[in-house]
Every structure is written in C-alpha cells, then in structure tokens.
Short mmCIF file of C-alpha atoms and ligand atoms in Angstrom, two decimals:
data_model
loop_
_atom_site.label_atom_id
_atom_site.label_comp_id
_atom_site.label_asym_id
_atom_site.label_seq_id
_atom_site.Cartn_x
_atom_site.Cartn_y
_atom_site.Cartn_z
CA UNK C 1 4.84 22.63 131.73
CA UNK C 2 6.57 22.91 128.16
CA UNK C 3 9.93 24.50 127.56
CA UNK C 4 10.15 26.01 124.09
CA UNK C 5 13.73 25.85 122.71
CA UNK C 6 14.31 28.16 119.92
CA UNK C 7 16.95 27.68 117.39
CA UNK C 8 18.77 30.75 116.12
CA UNK C 9 16.78 30.72 112.89
CA UNK C 10 13.46 30.86 114.68
CA UNK C 11 13.45 33.22 117.56
CA UNK C 12 10.44 35.36 116.52
CA UNK C 13 8.42 32.39 115.81
CA UNK C 14 9.28 30.75 119.14
CA UNK C 15 8.44 33.92 121.03
CA UNK C 16 5.21 34.05 119.11
CA UNK C 17 4.33 30.57 120.24
CA UNK C 18 5.25 31.38 123.67
CA UNK C 19 2.63 34.07 123.48
CA UNK C 20 0.18 31.52 122.10
CA UNK C 21 0.71 29.65 125.46
CA UNK C 22 2.76 26.69 123.91
CA UNK C 23 5.12 26.95 126.83
CA UNK C 24 7.99 29.18 128.28
CA UNK C 25 10.99 30.12 126.63
CA UNK C 26 14.40 29.11 127.20
CA UNK C 27 17.49 31.15 126.10
CA UNK C 28 20.05 28.73 124.28
CA UNK C 29 23.44 29.81 123.25
CA UNK C 30 24.64 29.77 119.53
CA UNK C 31 28.48 29.68 119.29
CA UNK C 32 30.65 28.93 116.20
CA UNK C 33 34.34 27.64 116.53
CA UNK C 34 36.97 29.29 114.28
CA UNK C 35 37.05 26.17 111.99
CA UNK C 36 33.26 26.81 111.17
CA UNK C 37 31.73 24.21 113.40
CA UNK C 38 28.67 25.34 115.48
CA UNK C 39 27.96 24.63 119.14
CA UNK C 40 24.21 25.43 120.23
CA UNK C 41 23.42 24.69 124.16
CA UNK C 42 20.42 24.96 126.29
CA UNK C 43 20.72 25.91 130.01
CA UNK C 44 19.43 23.39 132.61
CA UNK C 45 15.58 23.12 132.66
CA UNK C 46 13.05 21.17 134.70
CA UNK C 47 10.22 20.23 132.50
CA UNK C 48 9.97 16.95 130.89
CA UNK C 49 8.42 18.19 127.66
CA UNK C 50 10.41 20.34 125.19
CA UNK C 51 9.30 21.94 121.79
CA UNK C 52 12.33 22.73 119.62
CA UNK C 53 11.65 25.32 116.87
CA UNK C 54 14.22 25.58 114.15
CA UNK C 55 13.95 26.47 110.43
CA UNK C 56 16.79 24.82 108.36
CA UNK C 57 17.45 26.87 105.61
CA UNK C 58 21.15 26.49 105.61
CA UNK C 59 23.52 23.55 106.45
CA UNK C 60 24.66 25.33 109.60
CA UNK C 61 20.95 25.39 110.69
CA UNK C 62 20.38 21.63 110.12
CA UNK C 63 23.28 20.84 112.42
CA UNK C 64 22.27 23.37 114.97
CA UNK C 65 18.68 21.69 115.15
CA UNK C 66 20.30 18.28 115.61
CA UNK C 67 22.57 19.88 118.36
CA UNK C 68 19.70 21.45 120.12
CA UNK C 69 17.66 18.05 120.07
CA UNK C 70 20.81 16.12 121.52
CA UNK C 71 21.29 18.75 124.18
CA UNK C 72 17.58 18.76 125.10
CA UNK C 73 17.52 14.99 125.58
CA UNK C 74 20.81 15.21 127.52
CA UNK C 75 19.01 17.82 129.85
CA UNK C 76 16.61 15.11 130.63
CA UNK C 77 13.52 15.83 128.59
CA UNK C 78 11.39 12.67 127.96
CA UNK C 79 9.11 14.27 125.44
CA UNK C 80 10.31 16.25 122.47
CA UNK C 81 8.63 17.76 119.73
CA UNK C 82 10.60 19.39 116.90
CA UNK C 83 8.85 22.31 114.92
CA UNK C 84 10.50 22.74 111.59
CA UNK C 85 8.83 25.71 110.00
CA UNK C 86 10.90 25.77 107.00
CA UNK C 87 12.33 22.42 105.90
CA UNK C 88 15.40 22.75 103.88
CA UNK C 89 16.18 20.60 100.89
CA UNK C 90 12.27 19.88 100.77
CA UNK C 91 12.63 20.32 97.07
CA UNK C 92 15.29 17.53 96.66
CA UNK C 93 12.60 15.00 97.33
CA UNK C 94 13.52 12.43 94.61
CA UNK C 95 16.82 11.40 92.94
CA UNK C 96 16.42 13.40 89.77
CA UNK C 97 19.42 11.52 88.18
CA UNK C 98 21.22 8.11 88.81
CA UNK C 99 23.84 8.60 91.66
CA UNK C 100 21.83 11.57 93.39
CA UNK C 101 20.63 11.39 97.05
CA UNK C 102 17.14 11.85 98.14
CA UNK C 103 18.50 14.63 100.10
CA UNK C 104 15.13 15.57 102.14
CA UNK C 105 15.08 11.94 103.23
CA UNK C 106 18.44 12.10 104.58
CA UNK C 107 17.85 15.37 106.62
CA UNK C 108 14.24 13.98 107.72
CA UNK C 109 15.90 10.78 109.02
CA UNK C 110 18.55 12.55 110.92
CA UNK C 111 15.96 15.00 112.63
CA UNK C 112 13.74 11.84 113.58
CA UNK C 113 16.47 10.33 115.61
CA UNK C 114 16.14 12.65 119.00
CA UNK C 115 12.73 13.59 118.73
CA UNK C 116 9.29 11.99 119.50
CA UNK C 117 7.35 13.80 116.90
CA UNK C 118 7.68 16.47 114.16
CA UNK C 119 5.69 19.33 113.07
CA UNK C 120 6.31 21.08 109.51
CA UNK C 121 4.84 24.01 107.87
CA UNK C 122 3.85 23.63 104.28
CA UNK C 123 6.68 21.18 103.16
CA UNK C 124 6.53 21.68 99.53
CA UNK C 125 5.09 18.34 98.85
CA UNK C 126 3.00 16.59 101.56
CA UNK C 127 4.83 13.39 100.80
CA UNK C 128 8.05 14.86 102.35
CA UNK C 129 6.36 14.12 105.82
CA UNK C 130 6.48 10.44 105.15
CA UNK C 131 10.47 10.51 105.04
CA UNK C 132 10.32 10.97 109.05
CA UNK C 133 10.46 7.81 110.95
CA UNK C 134 8.37 9.48 113.78
CA UNK C 135 4.85 10.73 113.70
CA UNK C 136 5.01 13.93 111.65
CA UNK C 137 2.24 16.52 110.78
CA UNK C 138 2.17 19.39 107.99
CA UNK C 139 0.66 22.56 108.99
CA UNK C 140 -1.36 24.52 106.48
CA UNK C 141 -0.29 28.25 106.60
CA UNK C 142 -2.28 29.50 103.46
CA UNK C 143 -5.41 30.84 105.30
CA UNK C 144 -3.20 33.78 106.93
CA UNK C 145 -1.56 34.75 103.72
CA UNK C 146 -4.49 37.13 102.76
CA UNK C 147 -4.32 38.88 105.94
CA UNK C 148 -2.23 42.05 104.74
CA UNK C 149 -4.13 42.44 101.69
CA UNK C 150 -6.99 44.93 101.38
CA UNK C 151 -8.53 47.00 98.84
CA UNK C 152 -7.62 44.99 95.87
CA UNK C 153 -9.10 46.09 92.48
CA UNK C 154 -10.89 43.20 90.66
CA UNK C 155 -8.27 40.81 92.07
CA UNK C 156 -6.65 37.66 90.42
CA UNK C 157 -4.87 35.14 92.63
CA UNK C 158 -2.32 33.52 90.17
CA UNK C 159 -0.16 30.58 90.76
CA UNK C 160 3.00 30.70 89.06
CA UNK C 161 2.82 26.89 88.63
CA UNK C 162 0.18 24.07 88.78
CA UNK C 163 1.62 23.01 92.23
CA UNK C 164 0.73 26.33 93.91
CA UNK C 165 -3.11 26.33 92.65
CA UNK C 166 -4.25 24.94 96.21
CA UNK C 167 -2.43 27.82 97.98
CA UNK C 168 -3.68 30.45 95.54
CA UNK C 169 -7.15 29.20 96.02
CA UNK C 170 -7.01 29.17 99.84
CA UNK C 171 -5.59 32.76 99.69
CA UNK C 172 -8.41 33.75 97.44
CA UNK C 173 -10.77 32.19 99.68
CA UNK C 174 -9.42 33.73 102.83
CA UNK C 175 -9.33 37.15 101.02
CA UNK C 176 -12.94 36.69 100.09
CA UNK C 177 -13.07 37.92 96.57
CA UNK C 178 -11.46 37.39 93.14
CA UNK C 179 -10.53 34.71 90.60
CA UNK C 180 -7.93 32.05 90.60
CA UNK C 181 -5.68 31.03 87.68
CA UNK C 182 -2.17 29.59 86.98
CA UNK C 183 0.83 29.62 84.56
CA UNK C 184 2.62 26.77 83.16
CA UNK C 185 6.18 26.49 84.26
CA UNK C 186 9.04 24.49 82.75
CA UNK C 187 12.49 24.66 84.41
CA UNK C 188 15.60 23.58 82.66
CA UNK C 189 17.53 21.78 85.46
CA UNK C 190 21.05 22.45 83.65
CA UNK C 191 20.78 26.16 83.13
CA UNK C 192 18.18 26.96 85.83
CA UNK C 193 16.25 28.92 83.31
CA UNK C 194 12.44 29.05 83.83
CA UNK C 195 9.95 29.32 81.06
CA UNK C 196 6.42 30.35 82.13
CA UNK C 197 3.25 29.92 79.73
CA UNK C 198 0.78 32.53 80.53
CA UNK C 199 -2.74 31.58 80.80
CA UNK C 200 -5.67 33.30 78.78
CA UNK C 201 -6.61 35.21 81.88
CA UNK C 202 -7.53 38.71 81.61
CA UNK C 203 -5.03 40.61 83.78
CA UNK C 204 -4.88 44.29 82.09
CA UNK C 205 -5.67 46.82 84.90
CA UNK C 206 -6.46 43.98 87.51
CA UNK C 207 -4.26 43.76 90.72
CA UNK C 208 -2.76 40.32 90.79
CA UNK C 209 -1.64 38.20 93.69
CA UNK C 210 0.82 35.82 92.90
CA UNK C 211 1.04 33.13 95.38
CA UNK C 212 3.80 30.38 95.81
CA UNK C 213 5.08 28.16 98.47
CA UNK C 214 8.69 29.35 98.20
CA UNK C 215 10.46 32.44 96.96
CA UNK C 216 14.13 31.20 96.68
CA UNK C 217 16.28 32.96 93.84
CA UNK C 218 12.87 34.92 92.84
CA UNK C 219 13.40 33.50 89.46
CA UNK C 220 9.81 32.08 89.18
CA UNK C 221 8.26 34.95 90.87
CA UNK C 222 10.05 37.77 88.89
CA UNK C 223 9.30 35.76 85.62
CA UNK C 224 5.72 35.78 86.45
CA UNK C 225 5.70 39.61 87.42
CA UNK C 226 7.32 40.44 84.18
CA UNK C 227 4.88 38.39 82.14
CA UNK C 228 2.07 40.44 84.11
CA UNK C 229 3.76 43.71 83.83
CA UNK C 230 3.90 43.30 79.93
CA UNK C 231 0.30 42.52 79.76
CA UNK C 232 -0.54 45.88 81.85
CA UNK C 233 -1.67 44.29 85.02
CA UNK C 234 -2.42 46.77 87.89
CA UNK C 235 -0.58 46.29 91.17
CA UNK C 236 1.18 42.96 91.69
CA UNK C 237 1.75 41.34 94.90
CA UNK C 238 4.28 38.52 95.35
CA UNK C 239 2.88 36.25 98.38
CA UNK C 240 4.72 33.23 99.74
CA UNK C 241 4.80 30.81 102.78
CA UNK C 242 8.63 30.63 102.95
CA UNK C 243 10.44 33.73 101.77
CA UNK C 244 14.02 32.32 101.44
CA UNK C 245 14.94 35.32 99.14
CA UNK C 246 18.36 33.90 98.24
CA UNK C 247 20.94 36.35 96.80
CA UNK C 248 19.42 39.23 94.94
CA UNK C 249 15.76 37.66 94.93
CA UNK C 250 14.14 40.88 96.50
CA UNK C 251 16.11 43.16 94.02
CA UNK C 252 14.86 40.99 91.32
CA UNK C 253 11.22 41.23 92.37
CA UNK C 254 11.59 45.01 92.76
CA UNK C 255 13.04 45.56 89.24
CA UNK C 256 10.20 43.29 87.85
CA UNK C 257 7.75 45.87 89.30
CA UNK C 258 6.27 44.10 92.41
CA UNK C 259 4.21 46.31 94.42
CA UNK C 260 4.66 44.31 97.84
CA UNK C 261 6.54 41.10 98.85
CA UNK C 262 4.61 39.16 101.59
CA UNK C 263 5.82 36.05 103.33
CA UNK C 264 5.26 34.28 106.77
CA UNK C 265 7.72 33.93 109.94
CA UNK C 266 8.86 30.58 108.86
CA UNK C 267 11.70 32.47 107.92
CA UNK C 268 12.60 35.68 109.74
CA UNK C 269 12.80 38.26 106.78
CA UNK C 270 12.10 41.82 106.39
CA UNK C 271 8.83 40.72 104.58
CA UNK C 272 7.71 38.18 107.23
CA UNK C 273 4.47 39.97 107.75
CA UNK C 274 2.33 37.02 108.70
CA UNK C 275 2.92 34.63 111.61
CA UNK C 276 2.33 30.96 111.23
CA UNK C 277 2.27 30.76 115.17
CA UNK C 278 -1.55 30.48 115.55
CA UNK C 279 -1.58 27.47 113.15
CA UNK C 280 1.39 25.88 114.68
CA UNK C 281 0.01 26.31 118.33
CA UNK C 282 -3.19 24.79 117.08
CA UNK C 283 -1.43 21.76 115.96
CA UNK C 284 0.53 21.49 119.19
CA UNK C 285 -2.36 21.75 121.41
C1 R5P O 301 8.82 25.07 92.85
O1 R5P O 301 8.07 24.02 92.48
C2 R5P O 301 8.23 26.06 93.96
O2 R5P O 301 7.06 25.82 94.08
C3 R5P O 301 8.86 27.61 93.69
O3 R5P O 301 8.05 27.84 92.62
C4 R5P O 301 10.28 27.62 93.51
O4 R5P O 301 11.01 26.80 94.32
C5 R5P O 301 10.87 29.10 93.64
O5 R5P O 301 12.14 29.02 93.40
P1 R5P O 301 12.77 30.33 92.99
O6 R5P O 301 12.47 31.38 93.72
O7 R5P O 301 14.22 29.83 92.97
O8 R5P O 301 12.37 30.20 91.35
#
C-alpha cells in the first residue's frame, strides 16, 4: 500500500487522490514556531511507498515540502514520489540579468534530494522538469479546464500571450466548439507594466474564454479583459490551471468585468472548480 502525505497547501487534492485509489491518507501536523520557522511532521506509518503532495506557492510551503520529504524518509519509506501540483518559482527559469539565480533550478535541486521521482502539473515551461535530478514527469491539466463551461455563444478561446496558445487550443478542443486566437504581450520587467496587442479577431457579442497557465497578480488577465470589454465582447471567462491570485487579483478581474474565474485545485482557492486529481492519479498508476 501507499501512504499519501498531504502538505498543508494540498489537502483537498490529496483527498481527491485518495478517492482516485492512489493510496490512503496520513494526517501530518503543521506547526510554526514564534520565530517563523515551520515544523511539519508525519505520524508513524508502515508502508514502504509514500506520495507527498505539496504546492509551493510560498517560501514556507517550499520548506514544509522539504521537511515532509525528510520526515517520510526518516519514518522508513523507501519509495517516495513527490507531487508538486503548483511549482513556485517556475517563472524564474533563467537568469534574466547578470548576478541573478535560476531560482527554479535551486528549488528543483532541493526537492530532488529526498525523493525517487517528481510529478509536476503544467510547470509553465516543460524544460523546468529538466532541472530536477530525479525522473520528473509533467502532467497536462488542460483537458479538464472546459468542464465547468457550457452554453457559450459563438465562443472564442483566447490566449493572452503566445505561450498559452496550446492551453487555449486544448481547452477549445475539450469544449468541442469555437475559435482560437491570441494577443501579443510585452512585459516591462522594471515597472511590471504589461502591454497587450489585440489580434484582429472579431469579438463583439461573442463569449470569450481567456486561457492562461497562471493568474498571479491578475495583470495579464485583467488587461486582456479590459481590451475585450472595450471591443464589446459578450461574457468573458478567465480560465487558468494555477489560480495563484496574489493580492487583489480577484478584485482586479471583477473590476475589469469578468463573468467567472475558473481554476484548478493545484492551488486551493474559492475558484478551484476543476480537479487535476484524475490526471495526476493516471500518472501515478
Ligand atoms: C506568463 O508567461 C504567464 O503565462 C502568465 O501570463 C503570467 O504569469 C500571469 O501573471 P500575472 O497574473 O501577474 O500577470
């Protein structure tokens, strides 16, 4: 048998994986000392195999995941799989300026130390998997993103930048109808300002589904929604794999006129209406 070890960030997804038959849940403890240090621990267990599930959207979550790996090894597990549904720092996949780290490489090397394999979900760029020093697979979650959508009027599936075209296309294919298009995006890394250049696609009175891998600050998505609203689009849906939703992102999207925000349970948010559990479970079988 396999023991599923949930990090505090991935409790619902861990339960969904248990329901998919991946293994049985153990109940870790998650403590924090007055100086801010975390201490995650696991109860004793008899299984040799463990699946640790932990998204790393914060620095504390990174440390907690490493602690759970160490604790599980200490408890005697000889076969450890680490599932990282949302891998933080994935967008820092290169040194953009002299003197900067490749942050995701540092994180990947640390995660690789006490595990036999890693499973990621949509890690921003597929090449991120190469930074791990153990066998690493990336799960495609896009096919489920269309599940909550129905009754769209002449839909257009729009990628807010070229990098999201494949996601938008898979989502359209899963929905079964509609066109695909994309915007050109330029980001000024000094100011954080985003400039979106709309395509020539006809959007007036059409329902638009904007599909991206991550909604973080909401800057990209709300910029796209503003352009679409100005061109008198119908209902506008903001769909993503990873609903980071930092700071006032949700409010930004609402103010821009979004009809609904849809994300997956790689991060546990109010909008996490799609579960990646079936896709992750299929990878684990
Ligand atoms: C960028 O390449 C990503 O695909 C997302 O578009 C971006 O990370 C979203 O970030 P934000 O919500 O802060 O604009």
